[in-house]
Structure formats: C-alpha cells, structure tokens
Amino acid sequence: MTAIPRPATVGEGTASPPLIEIRGVTRVYDTGRVEVPALRGVDLDVRQGEFVAIVGHSGSGKTTLMNIIGCLDRPTDGTYRIAGQDIADCDDDGLARLRSRTIGFVFQNCNLLPRTSALENVATPLLHQGVARKQRLERARAPLERLGLGDRLDHEPSELSGGQQQRVAIARALVTEPSLILADEPTGNLDTASGEEVIAILHELNAEGRTIVLITHEADVAAHAGRQVHVRDGRIVE
Amino acid sequence: MSALEMIRLAMSRLRTSRLRTFLTMLGVIIGVASVVALVGVGQGATSGITARLQGLGTNLLTVSPGSTTSGFTRSAAGSATTLTQEDAAAIAKVQGVAAVEPEVSTQAFLVAGDGNTTTTILGTTSAYPLVRAYDIADGSFFNQASVDHALRVVVLGATTASDLGISTNAPGRTITINGIPFQVVGVLATKGTSGPFSQDDQAIIPITTHRDYFSSGDKVRSIGVSVADASGIELAKASIAATLEQRHGVTSTNQDFTIADQAQLLSTFSSVGATLALLLGGIASISLLVGGIGIMNIMLVSVRERTREIGIRKAIGARGRDILAQFLIEALVISLIGGAIGIVVGLLVSVLISSVAGWSVAFSPLTILAAVVFSLAVGVVFGVLPARQAARLDPIVALRYE
C-alpha cells in the first residue's frame, strides 16, 4: 500500500515552487476546417494551500483550462508543471498516474458510477492505484463518515439526494489524499442549501491546508475563494 | 489492479444485466455444445466401426466376387457370382492358409414358440467360428459331420436368440426357419456390436443344408480365409489371387474377384470417420463463430452505453490498459463460462444421442481441451476490438457523453 503524504502547508512568501505552474499555455482545437483557439497564452501559479476560483462565462476557455490543470488534456504550446512534474515529459499512462495520485476531481454532475454503492464509488480511485480490496474499503469509509454519510455507505447514487451525491464525489476526491482538489462547478446542479454545504466543506478542507481550484461562472460562489482568476476569450484578465 | 480484482469487477458488471449476459453466453454455449456433441458422435462412429471391424476376425481375408461386364454395362462389385465351393477348396490348399469358410446367405423368418424374428440365414462350414473369431456362449458349433450330412441344425447369434425369447437353454430346442424345423445346437457369444448389420443377429446352418432348403447351385457369396500368420497375409493374398486367376482363366487386369484384408478396411473406415468428425466439427464451429460475433456485438453496445463510466474511471486515474483489460476480461468471462456450460450441455446431448440412436459416443479429453481453448480464443478475438475502442476513448469526450 502506498500512502500519499498529506501536502505540507506552505506559508506565503516561501521560495518553494508552486504546486501549479502554467507558462504561456495555448490550446487550439483543430476542427478540421478551422483552428479554434480556446486558450491564447495563459500564465498562472497556484501555491500549496491556496483556494483559487477560476471564473468565466461559458466559452471563455475556463473548461479548457480546467482540463489542462486536471491532466485530461495537453496544451498545444507552453509548459505546465504540477507538483514539479512537467507534463510534456508524461505519456498517457503518466497523465493517468498524475490524475490518480496528485489530483482529486469533483465534477458538476457528480459523475458517480451508476449501480455502485457509495463505499465502492469512493474506493474506485484506490482500485486503479492497485490497493487491495479490504484496505480500499477501509480507507474509503473514513472520508464518507467525515462528510456525514456514515449511514449511507451501501446506498447507490440513485438512492441519494443531489447534495449527498456531491458529498460522495468529494469523498472520492479525498480518498487518495491528493495535493490538489479540482472542483468543476461543484454547486452547479445543487439547490442553494446543498450548494452552501459543499462550499463550506471546501472551506474546511482548505483550512486543513489542502489546495483547491474551483471552476465556476457564479460570482457569489467565486467570492468564497481566497483568490479569483478571471478568464475571458482564452486569456486571464485580472 | 490484479487479475482477480478484474474478474471480480467483470462478474459484478455481468450480474447487473443478467438476461443480456445470458443471451450473449447462449451463443457460445450453443457453439461449444454442438462442437463437443458432433465431434463426439463422429469419433464414436469411427471407433464403433473400428471395433466392429476388429471383431470380424484376426488375420482375415475376405474373397468376394468381382463385378461383371455384360455388353458395355459394368455392374456393381460383388454382383457377379463367380465364386464356387470348389474355389474355396482350392484356396484351402494354398500355403499359409489356416482355414476357409465359404458363405451363402438369405433372409428368412424364424419362429420359436411365441417368439419370432426375421434375420439372415448364413450357410457355412464348421470353420466359421475359427475364421470369424466367434466364441460359443452356449452348446457348441455344428461339426463337419453335420455339414457332410446336411443336418437341420442351427447356431444362433446372441441377439437372434434373445429376439426369439430363448436366450437361456436354447440348445436342444426346435425352431422353424421359413416353416422348416431346425434343432438349435448352440448360441454364439456376443461381439458387443449393435445397430444395423450387427454381427450378433444371424442364424447359421451348414452350407449343405442351406443349399437343400434356401438356395441352390454351387455359387457362394464370399469366402472367409484365415491366414496362419499375420506376417504372411500379403503373401497369402498373392497366392490366393494367383490360384483364382488360374482357375477362372483371368489375369490380374481383369480379375473377377476381390480380396480384402482387415488392415485395408480398417484404414479406409478410420479415414472416413476422421473426415466425418472433421466435417461435423467444422459445421459446429460456424455456430461458435456466430456466438463470438454475438459477444462482439454486445460488447460494442456495452462500450457505447458505458462511455460515461469509462470517462469517470479515466478521470480518476484508470489507464488505457486498465479499461482494455476490464472489457477484455468481461468478454473472456462470458466466453469461458459459456464454454464450460457448453461442454456440459454437449456431453449431455451426446449421451442423449447415443441412448436414442444407439450409437456409441466417444469423448476425448482433447476435444474438451480444444473446446476450452476455442471459446477462450473467441473471447479474445471478439473482445479485443470493443475493448480497444473503450481504452482509446478521450476522457473529456467520454465525460460529456450523454
């Protein structure tokens, strides 16, 4: 079993390299007829322990930026380092490894595996890390209990409310103890109360020293973050 | 991710859609079952014929009349009546020949008390059990004196005796053949063959008696020759041919008889049987192929349906090869379980065929092994394409797939 060390909290102003280091990144989609630039040269640093909101309207390029930060996509040009690792040096398996060990995803529509219990859902990232079943289920229990789902372990996603589903998704992102929590519109499909609950959980996690990058188009959600980065027309504008 | 984990995952996936899994499996089950059953029947037929031929007698040569050419029309082999009892006597004098038995035969109606049957009445000499390798189960075979005096005595085949309802205490009883009373002197031990042309279903009487009541003239249907030493068979064959050619005034180019030996018959029937088994197996393989295409079809649908799941798994750290292995193992589990059930069903069907049709069925471990390997291959061949398709999905596209 390989335990991922909890990222150390880094104080402001230290000289250690940032967790995320984006330099001159562009991303051009080749649709066959025309080339559509989604990112036109982005520089962005995120230090360990930060809570950053990436804000932009649809079509601004924020989803493309999230895909690149989440190692789901590669930049057309420019460099991207995460936890000191230049992803240009990674093959597809290397990217999968980064997604598995360094990043925890929280998606807008939860994206839980259907017909699979909450416990098994949370244990799935550990399955792909090669952790044995017994230890997997043991480790998956802790974040679920912490998020108040201790009595919902055997429920399938269809038996859970939207807020509960999103908490399961957060538990799944936490189970590998990743350096970065990447949340894509985590409140987008939730009612106000559940949305506030999710934001509160993210705050709590940040207070414990976790680095959080939140992608949203809602200004009031972004206001909870320590720092806001606005994306417009493929560029960071402020 | 260990292989065991993969199999567990595949099993739980397959359990969630039981009906679909079963229907997909059914293709493989039918394919493997028909391969196992048909190859079993084919091999059973081969080994049955082989056993029957081996039961015919050792060091046996069978001399039969050849075909005749009347005008420009050539008749079927065996249609000529060129062999006589004198030919048999001449063959008996050839060096290396141990015993000779000429045969004539007719069909006749037998009655014993309440029992009756219709069977072959064979007229021959007392050398018959020696040449044809029969044991006597009860009583004795008729002797040379019975042949010399054309006595109305009969020796029954085991099946004939039981058909007549006189399996026990047959010797000494009187039966009628086409209304003519005969005394039973013995019953032959069974050779264990069954079905049409059984060697256990016949009634044997002296050839002289046969001529008096059922046939006439000097012609014989065939002459069985027992050669003293197996190594002398080829030589004896040549000597007999020379003797007959001289007697009939023919040469080796227009022989009016044929001499068949057991080895020749055996190899002919073995190759026919092997061809039969291959043919049946080939036909059955087509259904296995169709079963494999069924797997591929369902797997492709499954990849499409589970695109989102694949996207999620990739986003949370699954590598392409993990996804590939997952789908491939699902296909393998279907084909292997289907193969196992297919083997059991195939064996059951074979047993059913053998009990209904009275054929023997042979199971070779090789057939079973081949069926397992074959169904595994089906799983791999037809699982790879869908699995590769799944593994190559772009997680971004897959996550957005509705």
XYZ file of C-alpha atoms in Angstrom:
640
model
C 0.000 0.000 0.000
C 1.384 3.346 -0.954
C 0.228 6.178 1.239
C 0.232 9.594 -0.350
C 1.713 12.070 2.120
C -0.618 14.888 3.065
C 0.678 18.032 1.354
C 2.563 20.250 3.722
C 1.083 23.672 4.259
C 3.336 26.234 2.731
C 3.339 29.693 4.155
C 3.063 32.789 1.972
C 6.262 34.154 0.607
C 8.335 30.967 0.769
C 10.632 30.190 -2.101
C 9.343 26.669 -2.747
C 7.990 26.066 -6.264
C 4.225 26.488 -6.776
C 2.002 23.406 -6.961
C 0.689 24.563 -10.331
C 2.905 26.463 -12.722
C 1.422 27.431 -16.083
C 3.573 29.371 -18.548
C 2.376 30.675 -21.915
C -0.116 27.868 -22.380
C -2.237 27.865 -25.527
C -4.774 25.309 -26.649
C -6.032 25.252 -30.197
C -8.795 22.882 -31.268
C -8.410 21.653 -34.788
C -11.951 21.122 -36.050
C -10.707 20.062 -39.475
C -11.824 23.167 -41.350
C -10.685 25.889 -38.984
C -8.456 26.070 -35.950
C -10.287 27.371 -32.891
C -8.087 28.835 -30.169
C -9.551 28.172 -26.710
C -6.572 29.414 -24.705
C -4.355 32.169 -26.098
C -1.416 32.250 -23.713
C -2.129 31.737 -20.035
C 0.275 32.216 -17.109
C -0.923 31.063 -13.723
C 0.673 29.941 -10.449
C -1.176 28.237 -7.624
C 0.741 27.698 -4.390
C 0.141 24.898 -1.996
C -2.636 25.649 0.460
C -4.332 28.221 -1.785
C -8.066 28.340 -2.596
C -8.331 29.722 -6.106
C -11.511 30.305 -8.107
C -11.251 30.319 -11.888
C -14.183 32.409 -13.075
C -15.517 32.897 -16.570
C -18.556 32.672 -18.778
C -19.196 29.677 -20.952
C -16.921 29.824 -23.979
C -14.315 31.800 -22.049
C -11.853 28.914 -22.034
C -12.170 28.083 -18.337
C -13.218 24.470 -19.043
C -10.237 24.023 -21.358
C -8.018 25.453 -18.633
C -9.547 23.035 -16.122
C -8.953 20.074 -18.471
C -5.307 21.053 -18.743
C -4.892 21.624 -14.987
C -6.604 18.255 -14.422
C -4.215 16.487 -16.839
C -7.148 15.407 -19.010
C -5.751 17.409 -21.917
C -2.374 18.727 -23.058
C -1.531 22.295 -24.048
C -0.859 22.979 -27.719
C 2.019 25.197 -26.686
C 3.600 26.424 -23.456
C 4.527 24.489 -20.335
C 2.527 23.128 -17.448
C 4.101 21.775 -14.291
C 2.147 20.174 -11.486
C 3.915 19.256 -8.248
C 7.169 19.909 -10.069
C 6.349 17.467 -12.878
C 6.372 18.834 -16.436
C 3.519 17.064 -18.178
C 5.322 17.311 -21.507
C 7.505 14.524 -20.090
C 4.493 12.318 -19.359
C 2.949 9.771 -21.704
C -0.754 8.927 -21.418
C -0.059 6.484 -18.581
C 1.941 9.204 -16.842
C -1.032 11.572 -17.056
C -3.294 8.813 -15.694
C -0.849 8.432 -12.815
C -0.974 12.172 -12.068
C -4.791 12.068 -12.135
C -4.710 9.073 -9.857
C -2.253 10.319 -7.228
C -1.998 14.107 -7.399
C -5.459 15.332 -8.351
C -8.902 14.776 -6.847
C -11.787 15.642 -9.179
C -15.195 16.951 -8.143
C -17.469 17.263 -11.175
C -20.550 19.379 -11.755
C -22.855 16.360 -12.089
C -21.018 14.229 -9.539
C -20.195 11.542 -12.140
C -20.587 8.685 -9.726
C -20.556 5.146 -11.115
C -24.174 4.009 -11.508
C -25.454 0.889 -9.724
C -22.420 1.035 -7.443
C -22.600 1.705 -3.704
C -21.278 4.943 -2.210
C -18.487 2.995 -0.497
C -17.440 1.266 -3.740
C -17.586 4.570 -5.598
C -15.243 6.214 -3.127
C -12.964 3.155 -3.216
C -12.677 3.167 -7.032
C -9.670 5.546 -7.314
C -7.809 3.212 -4.924
C -8.751 0.260 -7.153
C -6.926 1.940 -10.017
C -3.954 2.548 -7.703
C -3.773 -1.182 -7.062
C -4.803 -1.087 -3.391
C -6.186 -4.398 -2.112
C -9.945 -4.621 -1.679
C -10.049 -4.800 2.109
C -7.781 -1.804 2.632
C -9.620 0.027 -0.102
C -12.991 -0.256 1.583
C -11.435 0.605 4.932
C -9.836 3.763 3.590
C -12.992 4.748 1.679
C -15.066 4.665 4.869
C -13.187 7.497 6.607
C -13.950 10.403 4.202
C -17.581 9.274 3.860
C -18.024 9.249 7.627
C -16.315 12.569 7.895
C -18.764 14.091 5.391
C -21.708 12.716 7.379
C -22.531 9.785 5.107
C -21.598 7.039 7.575
C -25.133 5.642 7.352
C -25.278 5.783 3.535
C -22.304 3.544 2.697
C -24.345 0.878 0.896
C -26.643 3.285 -0.948
C -26.374 3.523 -4.697
C -26.255 7.017 -6.285
C -29.912 6.752 -7.368
C -30.864 6.355 -3.709
C -29.078 9.551 -2.640
C -30.082 13.213 -2.864
C -28.112 15.609 -5.067
C -26.279 17.080 -2.088
C -25.446 13.635 -0.762
C -24.198 12.554 -4.200
C -21.896 15.567 -4.372
C -20.570 14.755 -0.896
C -19.835 11.214 -2.079
C -17.996 12.744 -5.042
C -15.948 14.933 -2.671
C -15.190 11.895 -0.532
C -13.989 10.117 -3.694
C -11.716 13.077 -4.479
C -10.300 12.988 -0.937
C -9.663 9.280 -0.600
C -6.322 9.323 -2.414
C -5.082 12.261 -0.295
C -4.312 14.330 -3.415
C -2.217 17.506 -3.465
C -4.927 19.297 -5.444
C -8.717 19.258 -5.304
C -10.093 20.338 -8.673
C -13.795 21.205 -8.481
C -15.676 21.915 -11.713
C -18.913 23.826 -10.971
C -19.465 21.671 -7.879
C -22.609 23.608 -6.911
C -23.992 23.915 -10.454
C -26.690 21.264 -10.149
C -27.500 21.730 -6.445
C -30.145 23.662 -4.578
C -28.921 26.638 -2.581
C -28.680 24.852 0.786
C -26.744 21.900 -0.625
C -24.551 24.263 -2.617
C -23.637 26.208 0.509
C -22.913 22.946 2.267
C -20.464 21.946 -0.465
C -18.764 25.348 -0.355
C -18.475 25.004 3.437
C -16.807 21.614 3.031
C -14.328 23.058 0.518
C -13.549 25.849 3.005
C -12.971 23.337 5.735
C -10.634 21.304 3.533
C -8.723 24.458 2.601
C -8.409 25.375 6.257
C -6.708 21.990 6.769
C -4.135 23.002 4.204
C -5.471 21.464 1.022
C -5.017 23.281 -2.268
C -8.329 23.870 -4.001
C -9.014 25.095 -7.518
C -12.685 25.866 -8.131
C -14.069 26.493 -11.603
C -17.321 28.447 -11.690
C -19.275 31.042 -13.589
C -21.111 32.295 -10.492
C -19.602 35.359 -8.836
C -21.071 34.622 -5.380
C -19.552 31.127 -5.391
C -16.208 32.536 -6.523
C -16.359 35.072 -3.705
C -15.683 32.277 -1.208
C -12.230 31.652 -2.674
C -9.057 33.243 -1.368
C -8.149 34.453 -4.862
C -10.165 34.877 -8.050
C -8.769 34.405 -11.543
C -10.982 35.673 -14.350
C -10.803 34.102 -17.776
C -12.133 35.808 -20.880
C -11.570 34.903 -24.531
C -8.822 32.462 -23.633
C -6.821 34.895 -21.521
C -6.548 35.678 -17.832
C -7.780 39.219 -17.475
C -7.081 40.132 -13.861
C -5.118 -3.834 -10.493
C -4.787 -7.580 -10.120
C -6.370 -10.139 -12.425
C -8.552 -11.356 -9.571
C -9.894 -7.827 -8.997
C -10.593 -7.573 -12.717
C -12.543 -10.813 -12.728
C -14.498 -9.736 -9.653
C -15.321 -6.419 -11.333
C -16.342 -8.187 -14.560
C -18.556 -10.627 -12.689
C -20.355 -7.865 -10.822
C -20.868 -5.977 -14.105
C -22.267 -9.077 -15.795
C -24.576 -9.722 -12.845
C -26.196 -6.310 -13.207
C -27.606 -7.268 -16.629
C -28.264 -10.948 -16.228
C -30.567 -11.511 -19.179
C -28.225 -9.833 -21.617
C -25.249 -11.725 -20.227
C -27.118 -14.999 -20.504
C -28.254 -14.369 -24.093
C -24.729 -13.420 -25.100
C -23.434 -16.505 -23.384
C -26.068 -18.631 -25.121
C -24.319 -18.106 -28.453
C -21.106 -19.538 -27.037
C -22.964 -22.302 -25.185
C -24.677 -23.491 -28.364
C -21.456 -23.248 -30.341
C -19.307 -25.175 -27.879
C -22.057 -27.710 -27.146
C -22.512 -28.515 -30.823
C -18.772 -28.847 -31.364
C -18.442 -31.203 -28.404
C -21.533 -33.253 -29.290
C -20.915 -33.561 -33.024
C -17.221 -34.336 -32.726
C -18.132 -36.876 -30.019
C -20.676 -38.524 -32.315
C -18.227 -38.513 -35.219
C -15.467 -40.060 -33.160
C -17.911 -42.516 -31.629
C -18.994 -43.653 -35.073
C -15.373 -44.097 -36.098
C -14.386 -46.075 -33.043
C -17.580 -48.136 -33.278
C -16.831 -49.118 -36.875
C -13.221 -49.822 -35.983
C -14.235 -52.055 -33.076
C -16.704 -53.866 -35.312
C -14.066 -54.487 -37.954
C -11.589 -55.725 -35.364
C -14.297 -58.071 -34.111
C -14.636 -59.611 -37.544
C -11.702 -61.930 -37.047
C -7.961 -61.965 -36.963
C -5.740 -62.447 -39.973
C -8.898 -62.445 -42.021
C -9.032 -62.161 -45.782
C -12.416 -61.900 -47.448
C -12.670 -63.066 -51.054
C -15.699 -61.638 -52.850
C -16.890 -61.933 -56.429
C -15.867 -59.021 -58.599
C -18.074 -57.087 -60.924
C -19.219 -58.424 -64.252
C -19.259 -56.638 -67.550
C -22.170 -57.631 -69.675
C -22.021 -55.894 -73.044
C -20.841 -52.408 -72.167
C -22.568 -52.210 -68.806
C -20.421 -52.768 -65.775
C -22.359 -53.955 -62.727
C -21.583 -53.186 -59.113
C -18.752 -55.006 -57.384
C -19.988 -58.197 -55.748
C -22.824 -58.609 -58.203
C -21.093 -61.418 -60.056
C -21.482 -64.973 -58.888
C -18.094 -66.236 -59.929
C -17.005 -67.898 -56.693
C -17.793 -71.541 -56.039
C -17.265 -74.037 -53.304
C -14.508 -75.562 -55.437
C -12.712 -72.215 -55.314
C -12.947 -72.396 -51.515
C -11.487 -75.898 -51.551
C -8.634 -74.716 -53.785
C -7.905 -71.751 -51.526
C -7.747 -74.096 -48.529
C -4.782 -75.828 -50.181
C -2.814 -72.552 -50.654
C 0.259 -72.355 -48.462
C -0.159 -70.235 -45.335
C -3.947 -70.604 -45.232
C -5.183 -71.997 -41.896
C -8.899 -72.303 -42.540
C -11.508 -71.406 -45.132
C -15.250 -70.906 -44.831
C -17.471 -70.292 -47.850
C -20.702 -68.398 -47.143
C -24.141 -68.246 -48.710
C -26.982 -66.264 -47.202
C -30.695 -65.461 -47.403
C -33.221 -63.670 -45.268
C -35.723 -65.928 -43.540
C -38.475 -65.956 -40.918
C -37.725 -67.745 -37.650
C -40.232 -68.952 -35.087
C -39.512 -70.389 -31.634
C -42.638 -70.965 -29.565
C -44.151 -67.492 -29.059
C -41.092 -65.660 -30.365
C -40.337 -64.832 -33.959
C -37.898 -62.713 -35.922
C -36.612 -62.160 -39.438
C -32.904 -62.393 -39.888
C -30.023 -63.518 -42.089
C -29.648 -67.279 -42.576
C -25.987 -67.933 -43.186
C -24.851 -71.242 -44.700
C -21.225 -72.059 -43.979
C -18.863 -74.746 -42.722
C -17.635 -75.717 -39.284
C -14.563 -73.485 -39.770
C -16.744 -70.386 -39.370
C -16.128 -69.635 -35.647
C -12.374 -70.033 -36.144
C -12.170 -67.773 -39.189
C -14.596 -65.124 -37.933
C -13.335 -65.221 -34.333
C -16.595 -66.154 -32.598
C -16.838 -67.747 -29.167
C -19.652 -70.112 -28.311
C -21.711 -68.968 -25.344
C -23.948 -71.991 -25.024
C -23.873 -75.507 -26.585
C -21.484 -75.997 -29.486
C -20.992 -75.056 -33.123
C -22.104 -77.711 -35.639
C -19.351 -80.108 -36.699
C -18.063 -81.321 -40.064
C -20.376 -84.350 -39.900
C -23.413 -82.046 -39.752
C -22.131 -80.330 -42.909
C -21.401 -83.633 -44.652
C -24.900 -84.968 -43.931
C -26.732 -81.640 -44.403
C -28.364 -81.871 -40.980
C -31.079 -79.388 -39.984
C -29.095 -77.836 -37.142
C -28.726 -74.139 -36.394
C -26.427 -71.915 -34.321
C -27.998 -68.621 -33.273
C -26.394 -65.208 -32.828
C -26.817 -63.723 -29.340
C -29.270 -61.054 -30.480
C -31.283 -63.515 -32.568
C -31.614 -65.863 -29.595
C -32.915 -63.099 -27.345
C -35.231 -61.824 -30.119
C -36.716 -65.308 -30.217
C -37.042 -65.341 -26.434
C -34.754 -68.341 -25.988
C -31.655 -66.773 -24.514
C -31.468 -69.498 -21.865
C -31.410 -73.235 -22.525
C -31.515 -72.713 -26.279
C -29.512 -75.818 -27.279
C -31.786 -78.777 -27.853
C -34.815 -76.699 -28.688
C -36.508 -76.854 -32.056
C -37.250 -73.698 -34.031
C -38.633 -73.295 -37.535
C -36.959 -71.387 -40.348
C -39.485 -70.499 -43.041
C -41.597 -73.306 -41.579
C -38.854 -75.944 -41.681
C -37.941 -77.351 -38.265
C -34.294 -76.994 -37.163
C -32.610 -78.065 -33.961
C -30.656 -75.387 -32.096
C -27.197 -76.725 -31.203
C -25.538 -73.583 -29.915
C -25.601 -69.826 -29.315
C -22.705 -67.525 -30.234
C -21.167 -65.222 -27.657
C -21.947 -61.569 -28.358
C -19.371 -59.352 -30.045
C -20.946 -56.339 -28.389
C -21.877 -54.553 -31.570
C -25.315 -53.119 -32.094
C -27.364 -51.275 -34.682
C -27.878 -52.377 -38.283
C -25.642 -55.140 -39.695
C -24.929 -56.422 -36.222
C -22.649 -59.422 -36.081
C -24.836 -60.804 -33.309
C -28.029 -61.018 -35.342
C -27.897 -64.092 -37.584
C -28.710 -67.801 -37.714
C -26.001 -70.127 -39.009
C -26.687 -73.501 -40.607
C -24.496 -75.970 -42.577
C -23.892 -74.753 -46.136
C -25.132 -78.069 -47.483
C -28.436 -77.712 -45.613
C -28.707 -74.137 -46.913
C -28.433 -75.407 -50.487
C -31.110 -78.031 -49.842
C -33.701 -75.610 -48.463
C -32.856 -71.946 -49.209
C -30.532 -71.744 -52.210
C -29.222 -73.921 -54.984
C -26.149 -74.405 -57.107
C -22.517 -74.137 -56.260
C -22.069 -70.360 -56.048
C -21.001 -68.708 -52.807
C -21.442 -65.100 -51.647
C -17.961 -64.843 -50.199
C -15.134 -66.887 -48.821
C -13.556 -66.087 -45.494
C -9.918 -67.080 -45.239
C -7.922 -67.244 -42.036
C -4.202 -66.832 -42.577
C -1.947 -68.776 -40.193
C 0.468 -65.941 -39.550
C -0.246 -62.196 -39.688
C 3.096 -61.541 -41.365
C 2.135 -63.924 -44.156
C -1.016 -62.037 -45.148
C 0.414 -60.274 -48.209
C 1.998 -63.482 -49.474
C -1.206 -65.462 -48.889
C -3.198 -62.762 -50.674
C -0.957 -63.024 -53.726
C -1.051 -66.822 -53.730
C -4.849 -66.898 -53.453
C -5.126 -64.358 -56.275
C -2.830 -66.473 -58.468
C -4.799 -69.627 -57.712
C -8.149 -67.984 -58.522
C -6.820 -66.305 -61.679
C -5.643 -69.685 -62.914
C -8.930 -71.379 -62.045
C -11.081 -68.650 -63.628
C -8.844 -68.162 -66.637
C -8.364 -64.428 -65.998
C -5.317 -62.197 -65.424
C -4.607 -59.561 -62.814
C -6.003 -56.907 -65.188
C -9.487 -58.433 -65.475
C -9.898 -60.190 -62.142
C -13.472 -61.297 -61.436
C -12.963 -61.290 -57.658
C -11.574 -59.040 -54.950
C -9.589 -59.908 -51.843
C -9.997 -57.510 -48.929
C -7.954 -57.670 -45.776
C -8.793 -56.198 -42.398
C -5.976 -53.663 -42.259
C -7.126 -52.195 -45.551
C -10.753 -51.969 -44.382
C -9.719 -50.529 -41.052
C -7.638 -47.757 -42.528
C -10.376 -46.927 -45.040
C -13.031 -46.647 -42.364
C -10.740 -44.759 -39.988
C -10.058 -42.111 -42.593
C -13.733 -41.902 -43.470
C -14.525 -41.498 -39.765
C -11.871 -38.839 -39.276
C -13.263 -36.913 -42.234
C -16.747 -37.230 -40.784
C -15.643 -35.905 -37.381
C -13.804 -33.018 -39.042
C -16.830 -32.163 -41.151
C -19.205 -32.213 -38.184
C -16.761 -30.169 -36.103
C -16.413 -27.687 -38.939
C -20.165 -27.214 -39.211
C -20.418 -26.776 -35.440
C -17.582 -24.235 -35.478
C -19.741 -21.949 -37.577
C -22.205 -21.635 -34.711
C -19.308 -20.866 -32.365
C -18.220 -18.135 -34.774
C -21.730 -16.701 -34.729
C -21.623 -16.834 -30.920
C -18.367 -14.886 -30.993
C -19.883 -12.222 -33.206
C -22.709 -12.012 -30.658
C -20.151 -11.272 -27.932
C -18.541 -8.574 -30.046
C -21.901 -7.011 -30.814
C -22.935 -6.850 -27.168
C -19.529 -5.600 -26.068
C -19.680 -2.779 -28.619
C -23.109 -1.771 -27.341
C -21.781 -2.018 -23.798
C -18.835 0.286 -24.571
C -21.252 2.813 -26.054
C -23.555 2.574 -23.033
C -20.755 2.850 -20.532
C -18.862 5.645 -22.260
C -19.515 7.928 -19.303
C -18.344 5.314 -16.825
C -15.167 4.890 -18.857
C -14.667 8.670 -18.776
C -15.115 8.751 -14.992
C -12.697 5.885 -14.468
C -10.106 7.531 -16.678
C -10.513 10.888 -14.912
C -9.931 9.293 -11.525
C -6.797 7.503 -12.588
C -7.526 4.426 -14.730
C -5.020 3.899 -17.511
C -5.996 2.897 -21.034
C -4.776 -0.622 -20.406
C -6.905 -0.899 -17.250
C -10.008 -0.161 -19.331
C -8.807 -2.533 -22.065
C -8.280 -5.298 -19.531
C -11.655 -4.646 -17.923
C -13.598 -5.122 -21.151
C -11.421 -7.944 -22.395
C -11.894 -9.827 -19.146
C -15.647 -9.332 -19.385
C -15.588 -10.919 -22.851
C -13.357 -13.714 -21.552
C -15.593 -14.392 -18.571
C -18.629 -14.642 -20.879
C -16.856 -16.965 -23.304
C -15.248 -19.122 -20.606
C -18.404 -19.596 -18.544
C -20.324 -20.126 -21.785
C -17.679 -22.629 -22.858
C -17.904 -24.545 -19.577
C -21.697 -24.726 -19.745
C -21.411 -25.629 -23.437
C -19.140 -28.576 -22.654
C -21.598 -29.917 -20.077
C -24.548 -29.440 -22.459
C -22.553 -31.018 -25.295
C -21.766 -34.083 -23.193
C -25.423 -34.391 -22.148
C -26.567 -34.112 -25.771
C -24.019 -36.766 -26.801
C -25.283 -39.131 -24.122
C -28.837 -38.450 -25.279
C -27.939 -39.150 -28.915
C -26.131 -42.327 -28.013
C -29.037 -43.623 -25.952
C -31.713 -42.671 -28.504
C -29.900 -43.567 -31.730
C -27.934 -46.439 -30.238
C -24.640 -45.034 -31.449
C -21.591 -45.090 -29.336
C -20.186 -41.680 -28.442
C -16.525 -41.095 -27.712
C -15.307 -38.252 -25.504
C -11.693 -37.395 -25.797
C -10.091 -35.005 -23.315
C -8.534 -33.429 -26.396
C -11.961 -32.367 -27.690
C -12.791 -30.804 -24.324
C -9.448 -29.030 -24.218
C -9.925 -27.816 -27.785
C -13.401 -26.522 -26.890
C -11.990 -24.568 -23.923
C -9.146 -23.114 -25.965
C -11.557 -22.325 -28.773
C -14.003 -20.467 -26.551
C -11.113 -18.540 -24.945
C -9.935 -17.597 -28.402
C -13.453 -16.463 -29.286
C -13.459 -14.226 -26.204
C -10.092 -12.680 -27.061
C -10.686 -12.274 -30.792
C -14.153 -10.792 -30.478
C -13.457 -8.888 -27.248
C -10.341 -7.066 -28.398
C -11.996 -4.669 -30.825
C -14.619 -3.322 -28.381
C -12.065 -3.243 -25.554
C -9.604 -1.223 -27.660
C -12.378 1.133 -28.585
C -13.134 1.646 -24.888
C -9.473 2.092 -23.943
C -8.930 4.756 -26.601
C -11.836 6.955 -25.529
C -10.831 10.527 -24.745
C -11.847 11.123 -21.107
C -13.031 14.680 -21.841
C -15.344 13.487 -24.607
C -16.431 10.451 -22.613
C -17.301 12.541 -19.546
C -19.533 14.785 -21.602
C -21.238 11.863 -23.375
C -24.945 11.664 -22.645
